[in-house]
Amino acid sequence: MTNAIAAHAATQPCAPARFTLEAVSPAIGAEVAGIDLRETLDEATIAALRSALVQHKVLFFRDQDITAAQHVALARRFGELEVHPVFPHHADHPELVLLGGTQASKARENIYHSDVSWREIPSMASMLRCVECPRSGGDTIWVNMAKAYADLPQAVKDQLADLEAVHDIMPSFGSRMSAEERAANRAKFPAVTHPIVRTHPESGEKILYVNEGFTTHLANYLSKGTFRVGFDYRYGEFELLQYLFRQAAVPEYQVRLRWEPNTIAFWDNRSTQHYAIQDYFPAVRRMMRATIIGDKPF
């Protein structure tokens, strides 16, 4: 804990919050009211927020004018925080990544993805605060990937049993690195394999866990069947993966947030994907994100 965070925690009382939840869409998302995230919340409130997160998958908080130190301290109540190896960081708090383009270049998060699925131990959740945003545009979409899996035809579920997928940092982030940085990050973050259908460690839900941002191919598709010639399995693998990617684009599984300054979105990376819509360039949207380390998918 940094000195700034410790000082804040020491001067703020523990406040038992009595918040309310209102569902935003039938499939995913709830808006939280009656809570002030500048205060140090008691353990019961943190536990209630975590339970709401697991249930609703993403929580929205409006009008939360918190400092960077308060942002880090709040996110840390839910677990250890990561330091992202590529995104720029807050000068005083490396756990906070700075997101958003400039008037000269667009941001590039407009692809369905789950944060850092390329890690051997991906994230549990992310907490994103809007610092500055345009008056229109720049919305973010979240997707309930547990529902996406539940609604798959049984024949597809049978096909997915025991299949694994490879997740890799390089397709999305390699172009931001020099050759030396690519070599160093490849050594530090080799491609990893996760089950296509992971189990949520808290709810027990089955989740479709592939995303077009970081999933490159299926690890063991060839071992799952007998194929006539090579292109049968090569095209079969490609077509199955593309079909699974498309599930995130189904509107019935989604919720869409219109950002305002000091809005916070807190989402479960284990059971969701998200897409940051890049329709506002050359206007600027500036965000800060803390990401909470999770557990190895199973």
C-alpha positions as MATLAB code, in Angstrom:
seq = 'MTNAIAAHAATQPCAPARFTLEAVSPAIGAEVAGIDLRETLDEATIAALRSALVQHKVLFFRDQDITAAQHVALARRFGELEVHPVFPHHADHPELVLLGGTQASKARENIYHSDVSWREIPSMASMLRCVECPRSGGDTIWVNMAKAYADLPQAVKDQLADLEAVHDIMPSFGSRMSAEERAANRAKFPAVTHPIVRTHPESGEKILYVNEGFTTHLANYLSKGTFRVGFDYRYGEFELLQYLFRQAAVPEYQVRLRWEPNTIAFWDNRSTQHYAIQDYFPAVRRMMRATIIGDKPF';
ca = [
       0.000    0.000    0.000;
       1.439    3.367   -0.978;
       1.713    6.169    1.567;
      -1.019    8.150   -0.218;
      -3.429    5.245   -0.113;
      -2.575    4.450    3.497;
      -3.136    8.057    4.516;
      -6.501    8.120    2.795;
      -7.561    4.857    4.431;
      -6.509    6.158    7.830;
      -8.536    9.351    7.559;
     -11.757    7.954    6.091;
     -14.303    6.164    8.307;
     -15.591    2.719    7.457;
     -19.066    3.371    6.101;
     -21.674    0.601    5.928;
     -23.256    1.506    2.578;
     -26.892    0.820    1.810;
     -26.907    0.774   -1.942;
     -29.631   -0.121   -4.416;
     -29.437   -2.028   -7.700;
     -31.486   -1.474  -10.826;
     -31.089   -3.857  -13.763;
     -30.164   -2.090  -16.995;
     -30.962   -4.919  -19.397;
     -32.534   -8.364  -18.943;
     -29.275  -10.151  -19.728;
     -26.553   -8.148  -18.019;
     -25.772   -5.006  -16.069;
     -27.069   -3.096  -13.059;
     -26.789    0.514  -11.976;
     -25.748    1.031   -8.356;
     -27.151    3.992   -6.412;
     -26.917    5.223   -2.837;
     -23.194    4.673   -2.411;
     -20.235    7.042   -2.193;
     -17.048    5.369   -3.390;
     -14.893    8.112   -1.864;
     -15.559    6.497    1.512;
     -13.800    3.419    2.822;
     -16.490    0.776    2.622;
     -16.941   -1.877    5.285;
     -16.392   -5.564    4.563;
     -20.109   -6.334    4.370;
     -20.563   -3.729    1.646;
     -17.581   -5.037   -0.315;
     -19.004   -8.569   -0.062;
     -22.431   -7.337   -1.219;
     -20.880   -5.537   -4.193;
     -18.918   -8.633   -5.132;
     -22.098  -10.732   -4.981;
     -23.890   -8.178   -7.168;
     -20.978   -8.252   -9.604;
     -21.158  -12.025   -9.975;
     -24.920  -11.877  -10.485;
     -25.163   -8.901  -12.868;
     -21.712   -9.237  -14.496;
     -21.184   -5.451  -14.756;
     -22.042   -2.675  -12.306;
     -22.381    1.016  -13.157;
     -21.779    3.849  -10.679;
     -22.582    7.455  -11.594;
     -21.137   10.694  -10.203;
     -18.168    9.142   -8.410;
     -15.539   11.885   -8.286;
     -12.767    9.761   -6.808;
      -9.029   10.370   -6.898;
      -6.525    8.015   -8.479;
      -5.455    6.876   -5.004;
      -9.077    6.153   -4.037;
      -9.588    4.253   -7.291;
      -6.615    1.999   -6.553;
      -7.610    1.516   -2.911;
     -11.172    0.571   -3.847;
     -10.144   -1.900   -6.549;
      -7.618   -3.483   -4.188;
     -10.430   -4.374   -1.784;
     -11.434   -7.041   -4.321;
      -7.982   -8.547   -4.831;
      -4.404   -7.967   -5.906;
      -3.977   -5.550   -8.815;
      -1.958   -6.138  -11.965;
       0.451   -3.778  -13.709;
      -0.167   -3.925  -17.449;
       3.016   -4.476  -19.483;
       2.010   -2.351  -22.507;
      -0.536    0.375  -21.726;
       0.726    3.671  -20.267;
       0.354    3.991  -16.490;
      -0.629    6.751  -14.099;
       2.531    8.517  -12.953;
       1.919    7.831   -9.247;
      -0.080    4.603   -9.475;
       1.267    2.008  -11.931;
      -1.806   -0.165  -11.243;
      -3.901    2.382  -13.170;
      -3.659    2.169  -16.946;
      -4.492    5.233  -19.028;
      -6.822    4.494  -21.931;
      -7.978    6.603  -24.849;
      -6.705    8.056  -28.077;
      -5.750   11.608  -28.945;
      -6.852   14.126  -31.538;
      -4.122   12.675  -33.761;
      -4.791    8.949  -33.352;
      -7.729    6.689  -32.566;
      -7.882    4.303  -29.645;
      -7.945    0.636  -30.647;
     -10.052   -1.202  -28.097;
     -12.962   -1.632  -30.534;
     -12.872   -5.400  -30.664;
     -14.746   -7.865  -28.461;
     -12.375   -9.101  -25.786;
     -11.889  -10.118  -22.166;
      -9.055   -8.218  -20.501;
      -5.704  -10.011  -20.373;
      -7.059  -13.448  -21.275;
      -3.508  -13.917  -22.638;
      -2.202  -14.262  -19.083;
      -1.787  -17.708  -17.540;
      -3.867  -16.305  -14.684;
      -6.271  -13.798  -16.286;
      -8.070  -11.049  -14.450;
     -11.027  -11.397  -12.123;
     -12.472   -7.971  -12.829;
     -11.746   -4.490  -14.125;
     -12.792   -1.122  -12.707;
     -12.859    1.691  -15.284;
     -13.490    5.381  -14.533;
     -14.319    7.994  -17.125;
     -12.138   11.092  -16.722;
     -13.164   12.886  -19.914;
     -15.523   11.903  -22.709;
     -17.277   13.467  -25.690;
     -20.879   14.631  -25.345;
     -21.917   11.869  -27.731;
     -20.218    8.677  -28.823;
     -17.649    6.511  -27.094;
     -20.124    4.073  -25.524;
     -18.963    0.668  -24.266;
     -20.774   -2.656  -24.734;
     -20.548   -5.598  -22.331;
     -21.660   -9.128  -23.153;
     -22.907  -11.920  -20.881;
     -20.813  -14.873  -22.072;
     -22.472  -17.265  -19.623;
     -25.779  -16.677  -21.396;
     -23.992  -16.925  -24.752;
     -22.833  -20.407  -23.784;
     -26.137  -21.467  -22.212;
     -28.032  -20.665  -25.422;
     -25.735  -22.638  -27.727;
     -27.271  -25.674  -29.459;
     -26.579  -28.881  -27.584;
     -24.647  -30.303  -30.545;
     -22.246  -27.353  -30.346;
     -21.870  -27.770  -26.579;
     -21.009  -31.419  -27.152;
     -18.415  -30.390  -29.722;
     -16.824  -27.931  -27.302;
     -16.425  -30.411  -24.456;
     -12.725  -30.641  -23.527;
     -11.617  -28.294  -26.326;
      -8.954  -25.736  -25.483;
      -8.008  -22.434  -27.097;
      -4.743  -20.534  -27.324;
      -4.642  -16.901  -26.132;
      -1.798  -14.582  -27.095;
      -0.753  -11.017  -26.240;
       0.945  -10.426  -29.592;
      -1.924  -10.063  -32.106;
      -3.329   -7.029  -30.291;
      -0.240   -5.553  -28.633;
       2.747   -6.684  -30.685;
       2.417   -3.772  -33.108;
       2.845   -1.324  -30.216;
       6.248   -2.794  -29.345;
       9.730   -2.538  -30.797;
      11.435   -5.748  -31.905;
      13.325   -5.831  -28.617;
      10.133   -5.304  -26.613;
       8.388   -8.067  -28.564;
      11.194  -10.483  -27.763;
      11.159   -9.545  -24.078;
       7.381   -9.780  -23.771;
       7.233  -13.045  -25.706;
       9.648  -14.537  -23.181;
       7.638  -13.119  -20.273;
       4.174  -13.834  -21.696;
       4.194  -16.944  -23.874;
       0.940  -17.947  -25.520;
      -1.285  -19.802  -23.042;
      -4.042  -22.372  -23.315;
      -7.420  -22.074  -21.587;
     -10.563  -24.221  -21.797;
     -13.066  -22.930  -24.356;
     -15.758  -23.411  -21.724;
     -14.571  -22.240  -18.331;
     -16.387  -22.581  -15.007;
     -17.008  -19.487  -12.922;
     -15.262  -20.128   -9.573;
     -17.987  -18.339   -7.570;
     -21.272  -18.961   -9.397;
     -20.460  -22.296  -11.037;
     -21.771  -20.984  -14.375;
     -20.316  -22.324  -17.604;
     -18.837  -19.520  -19.728;
     -17.837  -19.324  -23.386;
     -14.227  -18.194  -22.994;
     -12.816  -17.275  -26.401;
     -12.502  -13.755  -27.752;
     -11.420  -12.272  -31.061;
      -9.026   -9.876  -29.368;
      -6.648  -12.485  -27.983;
      -7.699  -16.032  -29.012;
      -5.632  -17.209  -31.973;
      -6.599  -20.859  -32.549;
      -7.831  -24.069  -30.974;
      -5.141  -26.154  -29.300;
      -6.582  -29.642  -29.705;
      -9.237  -29.527  -32.430;
      -7.426  -32.120  -34.562;
      -7.390  -34.626  -31.707;
     -11.174  -34.444  -31.349;
     -12.162  -36.215  -34.553;
     -11.324  -38.118  -37.732;
     -10.808  -35.910  -40.778;
     -10.763  -36.842  -44.449;
      -8.004  -34.448  -45.567;
      -6.093  -31.576  -44.030;
      -8.405  -28.744  -44.992;
     -11.297  -30.526  -43.260;
      -9.777  -29.841  -39.863;
      -8.111  -26.540  -40.783;
     -11.327  -25.010  -42.104;
     -13.408  -26.789  -39.481;
     -11.326  -25.236  -36.708;
     -11.462  -21.806  -38.336;
     -15.216  -21.920  -38.898;
     -15.945  -23.132  -35.365;
     -13.811  -20.390  -33.839;
     -15.445  -17.710  -36.005;
     -18.872  -19.005  -34.992;
     -17.907  -18.746  -31.330;
     -16.495  -15.247  -31.791;
     -19.809  -14.106  -33.308;
     -21.730  -14.998  -30.156;
     -20.409  -11.837  -28.462;
     -22.129   -9.703  -31.124;
     -25.651  -10.950  -30.289;
     -27.570   -7.887  -28.989;
     -29.737   -9.989  -26.664;
     -26.642  -10.781  -24.589;
     -25.473   -7.166  -24.315;
     -25.749   -3.948  -22.354;
     -24.500   -0.569  -23.605;
     -23.271    2.255  -21.389;
     -23.249    5.929  -22.297;
     -20.345    7.418  -20.410;
     -20.322   10.616  -18.402;
     -17.356   12.033  -16.452;
     -16.940   10.205  -13.119;
     -18.965    7.195  -14.245;
     -17.371    3.930  -13.104;
     -17.955    0.535  -14.696;
     -16.934   -2.527  -12.693;
     -17.133   -5.797  -14.623;
     -16.421   -9.478  -14.167;
     -13.798  -10.417  -16.758;
     -14.421  -14.114  -16.205;
     -17.987  -14.030  -17.518;
     -18.044  -11.052  -19.893;
     -16.525   -9.530  -22.966;
     -16.622   -5.858  -23.867;
     -16.211   -3.561  -26.859;
     -15.201    0.119  -26.697;
     -16.943    1.889  -29.571;
     -14.579    4.198  -31.483;
     -17.121    6.524  -33.110;
     -15.999    9.806  -31.571;
     -12.634   10.561  -33.224;
     -11.145   13.202  -33.304;
     -12.845   13.983  -29.980;
     -10.949   12.600  -26.972;
     -12.046   10.102  -24.361;
      -9.749    9.591  -21.347;
     -10.206    6.683  -18.945;
      -8.376    5.077  -16.019;
      -8.596    1.350  -15.357;
      -7.550   -0.869  -12.471;
      -7.540   -4.608  -13.131;
      -7.867   -7.233  -10.397;
      -5.949  -10.476  -10.763;
      -8.124  -13.581  -10.895;
      -7.497  -17.307  -11.005;
      -6.498  -19.946  -13.532;
      -9.486  -20.926  -15.723;
     -10.819  -24.460  -15.324;
];
